[in-house]
Short mmCIF file of C-alpha atoms in Angstrom, two decimals:
data_model
loop_
_atom_site.label_atom_id
_atom_site.label_comp_id
_atom_site.label_asym_id
_atom_site.label_seq_id
_atom_site.Cartn_x
_atom_site.Cartn_y
_atom_site.Cartn_z
CA MET K 1 -0.05 -0.18 0.17
CA PRO K 2 1.51 3.36 -1.36
CA TYR K 3 2.12 6.17 1.60
CA ASP K 4 5.07 8.58 2.19
CA GLU K 5 7.65 7.11 4.53
CA THR K 6 9.11 10.30 5.76
CA MET K 7 5.14 11.68 6.01
CA VAL K 8 4.24 8.62 8.25
CA ASN K 9 7.16 9.55 10.86
CA ARG K 10 6.94 13.21 11.32
CA VAL K 11 2.77 12.05 12.21
CA ARG K 12 4.02 9.08 14.55
CA GLU K 13 6.06 11.86 15.95
CA ILE K 14 4.33 14.06 16.40
CA ILE K 15 1.13 11.61 17.77
CA ALA K 16 3.95 9.98 20.01
CA ASP K 17 4.70 13.08 21.44
CA ARG K 18 0.80 13.29 22.78
CA THR K 19 -0.06 9.91 23.47
CA ASP K 20 0.80 6.28 23.76
CA LYS K 21 -2.23 4.80 22.83
CA VAL K 22 -2.16 4.33 19.26
CA GLU K 23 -2.93 1.71 16.73
CA GLU K 24 -1.42 2.37 13.03
CA ARG K 25 -3.91 0.42 10.64
CA ALA K 26 -4.32 -0.17 6.69
CA MET K 27 -6.96 2.54 5.38
CA PHE K 28 -8.01 4.44 3.14
CA GLY K 29 -5.16 3.54 0.74
CA GLY K 30 -2.37 4.75 3.01
CA LEU K 31 -1.54 4.54 6.76
CA ALA K 32 -4.07 5.35 9.53
CA PHE K 33 -3.24 6.64 13.19
CA LEU K 34 -6.03 5.43 15.72
CA VAL K 35 -5.82 6.74 18.94
CA ASP K 36 -7.24 5.65 22.14
CA ASP K 37 -9.43 3.11 19.58
CA LYS K 38 -10.62 6.35 17.10
CA LEU K 39 -9.63 7.49 13.79
CA CYS K 40 -7.37 10.24 14.43
CA VAL K 41 -4.98 11.25 11.41
CA ALA K 42 -4.00 8.92 8.43
CA VAL K 43 -1.23 9.67 5.38
CA LYS K 44 -1.70 8.79 2.01
CA THR K 45 1.04 9.21 -0.64
CA ASP K 46 0.15 13.04 -1.59
CA LYS K 47 -1.68 14.10 1.54
CA ILE K 48 -3.06 13.16 5.32
CA PHE K 49 -6.17 12.77 6.34
CA ALA K 50 -7.53 14.19 9.70
CA ARG K 51 -11.26 14.12 12.03
CA LEU K 52 -11.00 17.52 13.08
CA ALA K 53 -13.76 18.86 15.40
CA PRO K 54 -16.86 20.63 14.12
CA GLU K 55 -15.82 24.18 14.35
CA VAL K 56 -12.34 23.69 12.91
CA TYR K 57 -14.06 21.94 10.10
CA GLU K 58 -16.48 24.27 9.35
CA ALA K 59 -13.50 27.24 9.03
CA VAL K 60 -11.23 25.02 6.98
CA VAL K 61 -14.01 23.22 4.26
CA ASP K 62 -13.57 25.93 2.27
CA LYS K 63 -9.40 26.26 1.78
CA GLU K 64 -7.20 25.58 -0.58
CA GLY K 65 -5.55 22.38 -0.24
CA ILE K 66 -8.16 20.59 1.59
CA SER K 67 -10.70 18.30 -0.26
CA LEU K 68 -13.69 16.57 1.44
CA MET K 69 -13.70 12.89 2.97
CA LYS K 70 -16.90 11.51 1.20
CA ARG K 71 -18.75 8.67 1.15
CA GLY K 72 -20.23 8.30 -2.71
CA ASN K 73 -21.08 11.48 -3.23
CA THR K 74 -21.99 12.96 0.49
CA ALA K 75 -19.27 14.50 2.25
CA MET K 76 -18.49 13.78 5.79
CA LYS K 77 -18.90 16.03 7.83
CA GLY K 78 -15.41 16.19 9.77
CA TYR K 79 -13.40 14.47 7.80
CA VAL K 80 -11.00 16.14 5.57
CA TYR K 81 -7.51 15.33 3.42
CA ILE K 82 -4.59 18.39 3.37
CA ASP K 83 -2.63 18.59 0.84
CA PHE K 84 0.98 17.90 1.65
CA ASP K 85 1.58 21.25 -0.22
CA MET K 86 -0.07 22.72 2.97
CA LEU K 87 2.60 20.32 5.60
CA GLN K 88 6.11 22.16 4.44
CA ASN K 89 7.15 23.00 7.50
CA GLN K 90 6.63 21.35 11.16
CA THR K 91 4.51 23.74 13.07
CA GLN K 92 1.93 23.55 9.65
CA LEU K 93 2.05 19.63 10.34
CA GLU K 94 1.91 20.17 14.11
CA ARG K 95 -0.93 22.40 13.80
CA TRP K 96 -3.00 19.85 11.38
CA VAL K 97 -2.12 16.64 13.60
CA GLY K 98 -2.47 18.71 16.89
CA SER K 99 -6.39 19.65 15.43
CA ALA K 100 -7.03 16.09 15.24
CA LEU K 101 -5.56 14.80 18.32
CA ASP K 102 -7.28 18.31 20.35
CA PHE K 103 -10.90 16.56 18.78
CA ASN K 104 -10.04 13.07 19.41
CA PRO K 105 -11.13 12.89 23.49
CA LEU K 106 -14.42 14.36 21.77
CA ALA K 107 -15.17 12.35 18.86
CA GLU K 108 -17.39 9.51 18.86
CA ARG K 109 -15.85 5.75 18.54
CA SER K 110 -17.06 4.38 15.24
CA ALA K 111 -19.61 1.49 15.28
CA ARG K 112 -17.48 -2.21 15.06
CA ARG K 113 -18.46 -3.68 11.71
#
């Protein structure tokens, strides 16, 4: 499964600084990080995925470099993809991953399939 190993390592370090309740799993054609058994961040070849608080999601949904995660033709609220172009420096990456980690304790667990 293709994903950017350098970006995976950058994300892994940020998450490790905040929690040890993390599991890595192949999902969405990339590598996903589940924190406290909840999907938080994933890395693909050219973008990362983040699960964000509703107010953060609404603030960024129309920004350049952000695309929505969709199930069919329906956008999944709270879930966005961020192009690597938006993550050129550590501060930018920490902001996005940090936002996902901040929301994680409030996020509902997905139903087990």
